């Protein structure tokens, strides 16, 4: 069990604030800072279990307050905003309730432990602070014997094309790829939907004064499709392997195709295939480079949908670059979006002071003729054009026949980027001589996979509404993979869950440069998103003062209802080994990832 020593208010105040607490902020509705409190469930359990108490360090927050969770939480939040929540900016907390973790086995049956639910809701009743209630039920809700039992039944899991679930973890956390199907007869769905109804009904029956403390209810956690090596494989394209190929999902895909195209003749005309009926259409799940295909329709990788990402990073010491452009075969395609998140570059290059140095353009190659093509990324600065990168790529025929010779035009007489003082850049994708194959069925497959994510989130929303939770409180809790310029967003298939016209309010997790990002602001504006929250928020930066304060103020000005800084622990000890996750623990004596700066910035902004 993680152990981190208790930090007193006296110790916290030994660190100066970042600047004036009297900064002017524009008028708007109340802005809530609701840190994610890790270990609350353990601390609550300790009130009933001597065995649990023995596993918690006595000098942790929880132990220091003798496992009196309301007193402990009140004191912890007073460190940020003394005297209670008030003003334009108010400090509350995020209470995580893992739905599958609510069960216990009695007489051979899994039943909800009512005491666990009551403990969580009693905390909300006793602590007079704003609260975000996070009803967790995704691939991270895997702690405990019920989840372990469910993981042994393939009906409950997302499956790869080989029939096996992805075997993966995330920074030491267990990850079980639970299904995205909405069928309530699937065991995992029976339990998580039952728990959702139970908790939501309890929340809806709380006294009005207690309900008024609830500023948001976030649903399920990051719902998305899964893939191999979740921790390190987010940028895999050429060897991408995705879900869900389970028998039930495969049948659902065939039905989806028949509804989209109505007749197999229309499907064949659109795609160029010659299948006799929808039942004969295979699922794209093989790679033409390494696997034997019975039909080209089986081919799948990160480019098979007809899109070639052009992605890398660019930094100039003096910020001279005015814009980037993409040219293909000597013809201008478009401006290339810039300032995407690249925490990896920020960490690796000391002189780079911001993670927002990524660029990316998703180039549709599906209409290009078979053969060799040349792309160029061009930077504009001080009236000159500089070549950032040049790359060849080959559009391949379905039968892998030899490429025809064809003339290729390029822009000539461009200055090389190294002629621009202080400029550094790198092209990550595509590699030179990248071969790409367009399979229109792969595009359908990705579109279908996105509908599965959307459908499950909608199922959670519908159940919560039917149980009595007001629509005004319900938020998603989603990852935004596109903000990370080298990630393959199709691995996640979450794009349709973000829009201004969804039933739920958008909850968008923001880490690194995404916490204060022009790209994110444009994303919000283009999707016409009006009311959003940030269920997980951490800038993860340390090179410049004021970054965390600026990031939070940007969310205030952008219109976020709440942000949930990730994370504060109440049960762990500083002497335990540090990791990529524990480095983000927000505390005044943790310099890693800018955590101490983040702590002080929250205190400063909460004074408003």
PDB file of C-alpha atoms in Angstrom, residues 259-502:
ATOM      1  CA  UNK A 259     -28.426  -0.474 -41.700  1.00  0.00           C
ATOM      2  CA  UNK A 260     -25.860   1.907 -43.161  1.00  0.00           C
ATOM      3  CA  UNK A 261     -25.849   0.517 -46.717  1.00  0.00           C
ATOM      4  CA  UNK A 262     -29.314  -1.151 -46.801  1.00  0.00           C
ATOM      5  CA  UNK A 263     -28.278  -3.523 -49.582  1.00  0.00           C
ATOM      6  CA  UNK A 264     -25.077  -5.466 -50.150  1.00  0.00           C
ATOM      7  CA  UNK A 265     -25.109  -4.161 -53.735  1.00  0.00           C
ATOM      8  CA  UNK A 266     -24.855  -0.587 -52.404  1.00  0.00           C
ATOM      9  CA  UNK A 267     -22.037  -1.675 -50.098  1.00  0.00           C
ATOM     10  CA  UNK A 268     -20.142  -3.316 -52.955  1.00  0.00           C
ATOM     11  CA  UNK A 269     -20.607  -0.305 -55.211  1.00  0.00           C
ATOM     12  CA  UNK A 270     -19.254   2.042 -52.537  1.00  0.00           C
ATOM     13  CA  UNK A 271     -16.310  -0.111 -51.447  1.00  0.00           C
ATOM     14  CA  UNK A 272     -15.332  -1.957 -54.623  1.00  0.00           C
ATOM     15  CA  UNK A 273     -15.829  -5.391 -53.071  1.00  0.00           C
ATOM     16  CA  UNK A 274     -18.020  -8.231 -54.391  1.00  0.00           C
ATOM     17  CA  UNK A 275     -19.600  -9.933 -51.391  1.00  0.00           C
ATOM     18  CA  UNK A 276     -22.767 -11.984 -51.822  1.00  0.00           C
ATOM     19  CA  UNK A 277     -24.391 -10.776 -48.596  1.00  0.00           C
ATOM     20  CA  UNK A 278     -23.587  -8.925 -45.387  1.00  0.00           C
ATOM     21  CA  UNK A 279     -22.920 -12.183 -43.582  1.00  0.00           C
ATOM     22  CA  UNK A 280     -20.000 -12.876 -45.913  1.00  0.00           C
ATOM     23  CA  UNK A 281     -18.234  -9.596 -45.115  1.00  0.00           C
ATOM     24  CA  UNK A 282     -15.202 -10.209 -42.859  1.00  0.00           C
ATOM     25  CA  UNK A 283     -14.053  -7.996 -40.007  1.00  0.00           C
ATOM     26  CA  UNK A 284     -10.901  -5.984 -40.762  1.00  0.00           C
ATOM     27  CA  UNK A 285      -8.382  -7.479 -38.355  1.00  0.00           C
ATOM     28  CA  UNK A 286      -5.361  -8.693 -40.284  1.00  0.00           C
ATOM     29  CA  UNK A 287      -2.285  -6.817 -41.476  1.00  0.00           C
ATOM     30  CA  UNK A 288      -1.454  -7.241 -45.151  1.00  0.00           C
ATOM     31  CA  UNK A 289       2.264  -6.858 -44.403  1.00  0.00           C
ATOM     32  CA  UNK A 290       2.447  -9.900 -42.125  1.00  0.00           C
ATOM     33  CA  UNK A 291      -0.766 -11.928 -42.417  1.00  0.00           C
ATOM     34  CA  UNK A 292      -2.323 -14.077 -45.115  1.00  0.00           C
ATOM     35  CA  UNK A 293      -5.594 -12.447 -46.253  1.00  0.00           C
ATOM     36  CA  UNK A 294      -8.511 -14.213 -47.887  1.00  0.00           C
ATOM     37  CA  UNK A 295      -9.824 -10.791 -48.944  1.00  0.00           C
ATOM     38  CA  UNK A 296      -8.311  -7.333 -48.952  1.00  0.00           C
ATOM     39  CA  UNK A 297     -11.330  -6.315 -46.861  1.00  0.00           C
ATOM     40  CA  UNK A 298      -9.593  -7.998 -43.903  1.00  0.00           C
ATOM     41  CA  UNK A 299      -6.696  -5.525 -43.873  1.00  0.00           C
ATOM     42  CA  UNK A 300      -6.442  -3.235 -40.881  1.00  0.00           C
ATOM     43  CA  UNK A 301      -3.815  -0.873 -39.494  1.00  0.00           C
ATOM     44  CA  UNK A 302      -3.642   2.757 -38.373  1.00  0.00           C
ATOM     45  CA  UNK A 303      -3.658   4.038 -41.974  1.00  0.00           C
ATOM     46  CA  UNK A 304      -6.274   1.703 -43.459  1.00  0.00           C
ATOM     47  CA  UNK A 305      -9.056   4.261 -43.007  1.00  0.00           C
ATOM     48  CA  UNK A 306      -7.420   6.360 -45.728  1.00  0.00           C
ATOM     49  CA  UNK A 307      -5.710   8.873 -43.448  1.00  0.00           C
ATOM     50  CA  UNK A 308      -1.967   9.410 -43.088  1.00  0.00           C
ATOM     51  CA  UNK A 309      -0.982  11.459 -40.007  1.00  0.00           C
ATOM     52  CA  UNK A 310       1.813  13.948 -40.573  1.00  0.00           C
ATOM     53  CA  UNK A 311       3.074  14.567 -37.067  1.00  0.00           C
ATOM     54  CA  UNK A 312       6.117  15.868 -35.278  1.00  0.00           C
ATOM     55  CA  UNK A 313       7.330  18.767 -33.182  1.00  0.00           C
ATOM     56  CA  UNK A 314       8.773  22.190 -33.822  1.00  0.00           C
ATOM     57  CA  UNK A 315      10.326  24.671 -31.420  1.00  0.00           C
ATOM     58  CA  UNK A 316      12.028  27.988 -31.995  1.00  0.00           C
ATOM     59  CA  UNK A 317      13.809  29.884 -29.254  1.00  0.00           C
ATOM     60  CA  UNK A 318      12.299  33.178 -30.340  1.00  0.00           C
ATOM     61  CA  UNK A 319       8.933  31.902 -31.560  1.00  0.00           C
ATOM     62  CA  UNK A 320       9.524  33.151 -35.102  1.00  0.00           C
ATOM     63  CA  UNK A 321       7.370  30.617 -36.948  1.00  0.00           C
ATOM     64  CA  UNK A 322       4.073  32.147 -38.060  1.00  0.00           C
ATOM     65  CA  UNK A 323       2.482  29.030 -39.530  1.00  0.00           C
ATOM     66  CA  UNK A 324       3.119  25.554 -40.905  1.00  0.00           C
ATOM     67  CA  UNK A 325       1.819  24.217 -44.205  1.00  0.00           C
ATOM     68  CA  UNK A 326       1.604  20.755 -45.737  1.00  0.00           C
ATOM     69  CA  UNK A 327       2.357  20.217 -49.398  1.00  0.00           C
ATOM     70  CA  UNK A 328       1.893  16.926 -51.243  1.00  0.00           C
ATOM     71  CA  UNK A 329       3.425  16.457 -54.686  1.00  0.00           C
ATOM     72  CA  UNK A 330       4.180  20.168 -54.795  1.00  0.00           C
ATOM     73  CA  UNK A 331       0.583  21.243 -54.119  1.00  0.00           C
ATOM     74  CA  UNK A 332      -0.552  23.027 -50.976  1.00  0.00           C
ATOM     75  CA  UNK A 333      -2.916  20.933 -48.873  1.00  0.00           C
ATOM     76  CA  UNK A 334      -3.636  23.045 -45.766  1.00  0.00           C
ATOM     77  CA  UNK A 335      -2.200  24.769 -42.733  1.00  0.00           C
ATOM     78  CA  UNK A 336      -0.889  22.283 -40.189  1.00  0.00           C
ATOM     79  CA  UNK A 337      -2.320  22.623 -36.657  1.00  0.00           C
ATOM     80  CA  UNK A 338       0.365  23.429 -34.096  1.00  0.00           C
ATOM     81  CA  UNK A 339       0.913  23.619 -30.348  1.00  0.00           C
ATOM     82  CA  UNK A 340      -0.297  20.115 -29.570  1.00  0.00           C
ATOM     83  CA  UNK A 341       0.878  18.322 -26.450  1.00  0.00           C
ATOM     84  CA  UNK A 342       4.357  16.735 -26.467  1.00  0.00           C
ATOM     85  CA  UNK A 343       5.283  16.070 -22.865  1.00  0.00           C
ATOM     86  CA  UNK A 344       7.957  13.659 -24.076  1.00  0.00           C
ATOM     87  CA  UNK A 345       9.802  16.480 -25.840  1.00  0.00           C
ATOM     88  CA  UNK A 346       9.351  18.821 -22.862  1.00  0.00           C
ATOM     89  CA  UNK A 347      10.942  16.207 -20.590  1.00  0.00           C
ATOM     90  CA  UNK A 348      13.776  15.335 -22.968  1.00  0.00           C
ATOM     91  CA  UNK A 349      14.981  18.795 -24.033  1.00  0.00           C
ATOM     92  CA  UNK A 350      15.887  21.112 -21.178  1.00  0.00           C
ATOM     93  CA  UNK A 351      15.660  24.398 -23.092  1.00  0.00           C
ATOM     94  CA  UNK A 352      12.109  23.698 -24.275  1.00  0.00           C
ATOM     95  CA  UNK A 353       9.862  25.320 -21.679  1.00  0.00           C
ATOM     96  CA  UNK A 354       6.418  24.224 -22.891  1.00  0.00           C
ATOM     97  CA  UNK A 355       4.968  20.845 -23.909  1.00  0.00           C
ATOM     98  CA  UNK A 356       2.859  22.520 -26.611  1.00  0.00           C
ATOM     99  CA  UNK A 357       5.343  22.064 -29.441  1.00  0.00           C
ATOM    100  CA  UNK A 358       3.601  19.290 -31.399  1.00  0.00           C
ATOM    101  CA  UNK A 359       2.114  19.587 -34.859  1.00  0.00           C
ATOM    102  CA  UNK A 360      -0.204  17.249 -36.736  1.00  0.00           C
ATOM    103  CA  UNK A 361      -2.272  17.116 -39.890  1.00  0.00           C
ATOM    104  CA  UNK A 362      -4.362  14.072 -40.810  1.00  0.00           C
ATOM    105  CA  UNK A 363      -3.938  13.826 -44.563  1.00  0.00           C
ATOM    106  CA  UNK A 364      -6.616  11.950 -46.536  1.00  0.00           C
ATOM    107  CA  UNK A 365      -4.785   9.886 -49.150  1.00  0.00           C
ATOM    108  CA  UNK A 366      -7.742   7.730 -50.219  1.00  0.00           C
ATOM    109  CA  UNK A 367      -8.207   9.596 -53.523  1.00  0.00           C
ATOM    110  CA  UNK A 368      -4.519   9.562 -54.523  1.00  0.00           C
ATOM    111  CA  UNK A 369      -3.370   7.349 -57.388  1.00  0.00           C
ATOM    112  CA  UNK A 370      -1.349   4.256 -56.592  1.00  0.00           C
ATOM    113  CA  UNK A 371       2.368   5.034 -56.543  1.00  0.00           C
ATOM    114  CA  UNK A 372       5.021   7.173 -54.906  1.00  0.00           C
ATOM    115  CA  UNK A 373       4.163  10.576 -53.425  1.00  0.00           C
ATOM    116  CA  UNK A 374       6.159  13.247 -51.611  1.00  0.00           C
ATOM    117  CA  UNK A 375       5.054  15.339 -48.666  1.00  0.00           C
ATOM    118  CA  UNK A 376       6.690  18.494 -47.336  1.00  0.00           C
ATOM    119  CA  UNK A 377       6.096  20.363 -44.090  1.00  0.00           C
ATOM    120  CA  UNK A 378       6.912  24.040 -44.618  1.00  0.00           C
ATOM    121  CA  UNK A 379       7.359  26.737 -41.965  1.00  0.00           C
ATOM    122  CA  UNK A 380       6.807  30.449 -42.577  1.00  0.00           C
ATOM    123  CA  UNK A 381       8.974  32.910 -40.655  1.00  0.00           C
ATOM    124  CA  UNK A 382       9.938  36.536 -41.350  1.00  0.00           C
ATOM    125  CA  UNK A 383       8.809  36.404 -44.956  1.00  0.00           C
ATOM    126  CA  UNK A 384      10.716  33.216 -45.788  1.00  0.00           C
ATOM    127  CA  UNK A 385       9.743  29.579 -46.178  1.00  0.00           C
ATOM    128  CA  UNK A 386      11.714  26.789 -44.512  1.00  0.00           C
ATOM    129  CA  UNK A 387      11.463  23.055 -45.056  1.00  0.00           C
ATOM    130  CA  UNK A 388      10.769  21.358 -41.732  1.00  0.00           C
ATOM    131  CA  UNK A 389      10.588  17.863 -43.212  1.00  0.00           C
ATOM    132  CA  UNK A 390      10.247  16.010 -46.492  1.00  0.00           C
ATOM    133  CA  UNK A 391       8.959  12.445 -46.703  1.00  0.00           C
ATOM    134  CA  UNK A 392       8.119   9.873 -49.345  1.00  0.00           C
ATOM    135  CA  UNK A 393       5.102   7.616 -48.987  1.00  0.00           C
ATOM    136  CA  UNK A 394       3.713   4.919 -51.245  1.00  0.00           C
ATOM    137  CA  UNK A 395       0.022   4.396 -51.911  1.00  0.00           C
ATOM    138  CA  UNK A 396      -0.261   0.659 -52.495  1.00  0.00           C
ATOM    139  CA  UNK A 397      -2.615  -1.350 -54.676  1.00  0.00           C
ATOM    140  CA  UNK A 398      -4.940  -3.876 -53.061  1.00  0.00           C
ATOM    141  CA  UNK A 399      -3.070  -6.727 -54.747  1.00  0.00           C
ATOM    142  CA  UNK A 400       0.348  -5.355 -53.686  1.00  0.00           C
ATOM    143  CA  UNK A 401       1.397  -5.159 -57.329  1.00  0.00           C
ATOM    144  CA  UNK A 402       4.539  -3.292 -58.290  1.00  0.00           C
ATOM    145  CA  UNK A 403       4.205   0.468 -58.057  1.00  0.00           C
ATOM    146  CA  UNK A 404       3.944   2.271 -61.374  1.00  0.00           C
ATOM    147  CA  UNK A 405       6.528   4.886 -62.217  1.00  0.00           C
ATOM    148  CA  UNK A 406       5.017   8.353 -61.960  1.00  0.00           C
ATOM    149  CA  UNK A 407       6.559  11.836 -61.938  1.00  0.00           C
ATOM    150  CA  UNK A 408       6.442  13.569 -58.556  1.00  0.00           C
ATOM    151  CA  UNK A 409       6.628  17.328 -58.110  1.00  0.00           C
ATOM    152  CA  UNK A 410       8.053  19.075 -55.026  1.00  0.00           C
ATOM    153  CA  UNK A 411       8.601  22.619 -53.834  1.00  0.00           C
ATOM    154  CA  UNK A 412      12.071  23.727 -54.807  1.00  0.00           C
ATOM    155  CA  UNK A 413      14.558  26.221 -53.385  1.00  0.00           C
ATOM    156  CA  UNK A 414      13.314  26.068 -49.804  1.00  0.00           C
ATOM    157  CA  UNK A 415      15.652  27.080 -47.006  1.00  0.00           C
ATOM    158  CA  UNK A 416      16.428  24.259 -44.579  1.00  0.00           C
ATOM    159  CA  UNK A 417      15.026  24.779 -41.095  1.00  0.00           C
ATOM    160  CA  UNK A 418      18.481  24.786 -39.527  1.00  0.00           C
ATOM    161  CA  UNK A 419      18.994  28.162 -41.241  1.00  0.00           C
ATOM    162  CA  UNK A 420      16.358  29.608 -38.912  1.00  0.00           C
ATOM    163  CA  UNK A 421      18.128  30.703 -35.740  1.00  0.00           C
ATOM    164  CA  UNK A 422      17.282  28.596 -32.685  1.00  0.00           C
ATOM    165  CA  UNK A 423      14.869  26.290 -34.511  1.00  0.00           C
ATOM    166  CA  UNK A 424      14.570  22.588 -33.757  1.00  0.00           C
ATOM    167  CA  UNK A 425      12.123  20.075 -35.219  1.00  0.00           C
ATOM    168  CA  UNK A 426      11.466  16.402 -35.820  1.00  0.00           C
ATOM    169  CA  UNK A 427       9.014  14.431 -37.953  1.00  0.00           C
ATOM    170  CA  UNK A 428       7.735  11.342 -36.131  1.00  0.00           C
ATOM    171  CA  UNK A 429       5.083  10.149 -38.573  1.00  0.00           C
ATOM    172  CA  UNK A 430       5.218   8.978 -41.302  1.00  0.00           C
ATOM    173  CA  UNK A 431       8.480   7.141 -41.665  1.00  0.00           C
ATOM    174  CA  UNK A 432      10.290   7.428 -44.968  1.00  0.00           C
ATOM    175  CA  UNK A 433       8.838   5.172 -47.675  1.00  0.00           C
ATOM    176  CA  UNK A 434       5.738   4.521 -45.575  1.00  0.00           C
ATOM    177  CA  UNK A 435       3.432   2.113 -47.402  1.00  0.00           C
ATOM    178  CA  UNK A 436      -0.294   2.814 -47.000  1.00  0.00           C
ATOM    179  CA  UNK A 437      -3.296   0.746 -48.066  1.00  0.00           C
ATOM    180  CA  UNK A 438      -6.805   2.169 -48.094  1.00  0.00           C
ATOM    181  CA  UNK A 439      -9.502  -0.296 -47.067  1.00  0.00           C
ATOM    182  CA  UNK A 440     -12.936   1.350 -47.026  1.00  0.00           C
ATOM    183  CA  UNK A 441     -14.224  -1.410 -44.750  1.00  0.00           C
ATOM    184  CA  UNK A 442     -11.585  -0.387 -42.170  1.00  0.00           C
ATOM    185  CA  UNK A 443     -13.099   3.100 -42.200  1.00  0.00           C
ATOM    186  CA  UNK A 444     -16.506   1.567 -41.518  1.00  0.00           C
ATOM    187  CA  UNK A 445     -14.986  -0.554 -38.763  1.00  0.00           C
ATOM    188  CA  UNK A 446     -13.557   2.485 -36.989  1.00  0.00           C
ATOM    189  CA  UNK A 447     -16.832   4.375 -37.375  1.00  0.00           C
ATOM    190  CA  UNK A 448     -18.696   1.415 -35.896  1.00  0.00           C
ATOM    191  CA  UNK A 449     -16.236   1.084 -33.013  1.00  0.00           C
ATOM    192  CA  UNK A 450     -16.896   4.739 -32.168  1.00  0.00           C
ATOM    193  CA  UNK A 451     -20.644   4.060 -32.029  1.00  0.00           C
ATOM    194  CA  UNK A 452     -19.984   1.353 -29.444  1.00  0.00           C
ATOM    195  CA  UNK A 453     -18.203   3.807 -27.146  1.00  0.00           C
ATOM    196  CA  UNK A 454     -20.942   6.373 -27.570  1.00  0.00           C
ATOM    197  CA  UNK A 455     -23.677   3.790 -26.950  1.00  0.00           C
ATOM    198  CA  UNK A 456     -22.232   2.642 -23.632  1.00  0.00           C
ATOM    199  CA  UNK A 457     -21.769   6.195 -22.383  1.00  0.00           C
ATOM    200  CA  UNK A 458     -25.355   6.906 -23.404  1.00  0.00           C
ATOM    201  CA  UNK A 459     -26.457   3.803 -21.481  1.00  0.00           C
ATOM    202  CA  UNK A 460     -24.803   5.084 -18.309  1.00  0.00           C
ATOM    203  CA  UNK A 461     -26.374   8.500 -18.853  1.00  0.00           C
ATOM    204  CA  UNK A 462     -29.855   7.041 -19.407  1.00  0.00           C
ATOM    205  CA  UNK A 463     -29.698   4.872 -16.286  1.00  0.00           C
ATOM    206  CA  UNK A 464     -28.517   7.798 -14.168  1.00  0.00           C
ATOM    207  CA  UNK A 465     -31.314  10.007 -15.464  1.00  0.00           C
ATOM    208  CA  UNK A 466     -33.963   7.321 -14.884  1.00  0.00           C
ATOM    209  CA  UNK A 467     -32.659   6.906 -11.348  1.00  0.00           C
ATOM    210  CA  UNK A 468     -33.256  10.591 -10.652  1.00  0.00           C
ATOM    211  CA  UNK A 469     -29.944  12.405 -11.259  1.00  0.00           C
ATOM    212  CA  UNK A 470     -30.670  15.760 -12.960  1.00  0.00           C
ATOM    213  CA  UNK A 471     -29.320  16.133 -16.497  1.00  0.00           C
ATOM    214  CA  UNK A 472     -27.601  19.352 -15.426  1.00  0.00           C
ATOM    215  CA  UNK A 473     -25.205  17.345 -13.232  1.00  0.00           C
ATOM    216  CA  UNK A 474     -24.218  14.558 -15.633  1.00  0.00           C
ATOM    217  CA  UNK A 475     -20.792  14.751 -17.284  1.00  0.00           C
ATOM    218  CA  UNK A 476     -18.696  12.346 -19.260  1.00  0.00           C
ATOM    219  CA  UNK A 477     -15.166  11.555 -18.070  1.00  0.00           C
ATOM    220  CA  UNK A 478     -13.288  11.116 -21.341  1.00  0.00           C
ATOM    221  CA  UNK A 479      -9.769  11.116 -22.692  1.00  0.00           C
ATOM    222  CA  UNK A 480      -9.045  13.387 -25.691  1.00  0.00           C
ATOM    223  CA  UNK A 481      -6.339  11.465 -27.570  1.00  0.00           C
ATOM    224  CA  UNK A 482      -6.139  13.917 -30.487  1.00  0.00           C
ATOM    225  CA  UNK A 483      -4.452  16.573 -28.340  1.00  0.00           C
ATOM    226  CA  UNK A 484      -1.345  14.357 -28.187  1.00  0.00           C
ATOM    227  CA  UNK A 485       0.106  14.741 -31.654  1.00  0.00           C
ATOM    228  CA  UNK A 486       1.702  11.286 -31.992  1.00  0.00           C
ATOM    229  CA  UNK A 487      -1.190   9.221 -30.615  1.00  0.00           C
ATOM    230  CA  UNK A 488      -3.412   7.062 -32.797  1.00  0.00           C
ATOM    231  CA  UNK A 489      -6.888   8.302 -31.898  1.00  0.00           C
ATOM    232  CA  UNK A 490      -8.516   5.390 -33.750  1.00  0.00           C
ATOM    233  CA  UNK A 491      -7.197   3.041 -31.067  1.00  0.00           C
ATOM    234  CA  UNK A 492      -9.590   4.749 -28.637  1.00  0.00           C
ATOM    235  CA  UNK A 493     -12.520   5.545 -30.988  1.00  0.00           C
ATOM    236  CA  UNK A 494     -13.952   8.230 -28.689  1.00  0.00           C
ATOM    237  CA  UNK A 495     -14.484  11.090 -31.132  1.00  0.00           C
ATOM    238  CA  UNK A 496     -18.290  10.947 -31.231  1.00  0.00           C
ATOM    239  CA  UNK A 497     -18.546  11.326 -27.450  1.00  0.00           C
ATOM    240  CA  UNK A 498     -17.525  15.009 -27.725  1.00  0.00           C
ATOM    241  CA  UNK A 499     -20.074  17.458 -29.081  1.00  0.00           C
ATOM    242  CA  UNK A 500     -22.187  20.369 -27.985  1.00  0.00           C
ATOM    243  CA  UNK A 501     -25.380  18.410 -28.666  1.00  0.00           C
ATOM    244  CA  UNK A 502     -24.704  15.259 -26.622  1.00  0.00           C
TER     245      UNK A 502
END
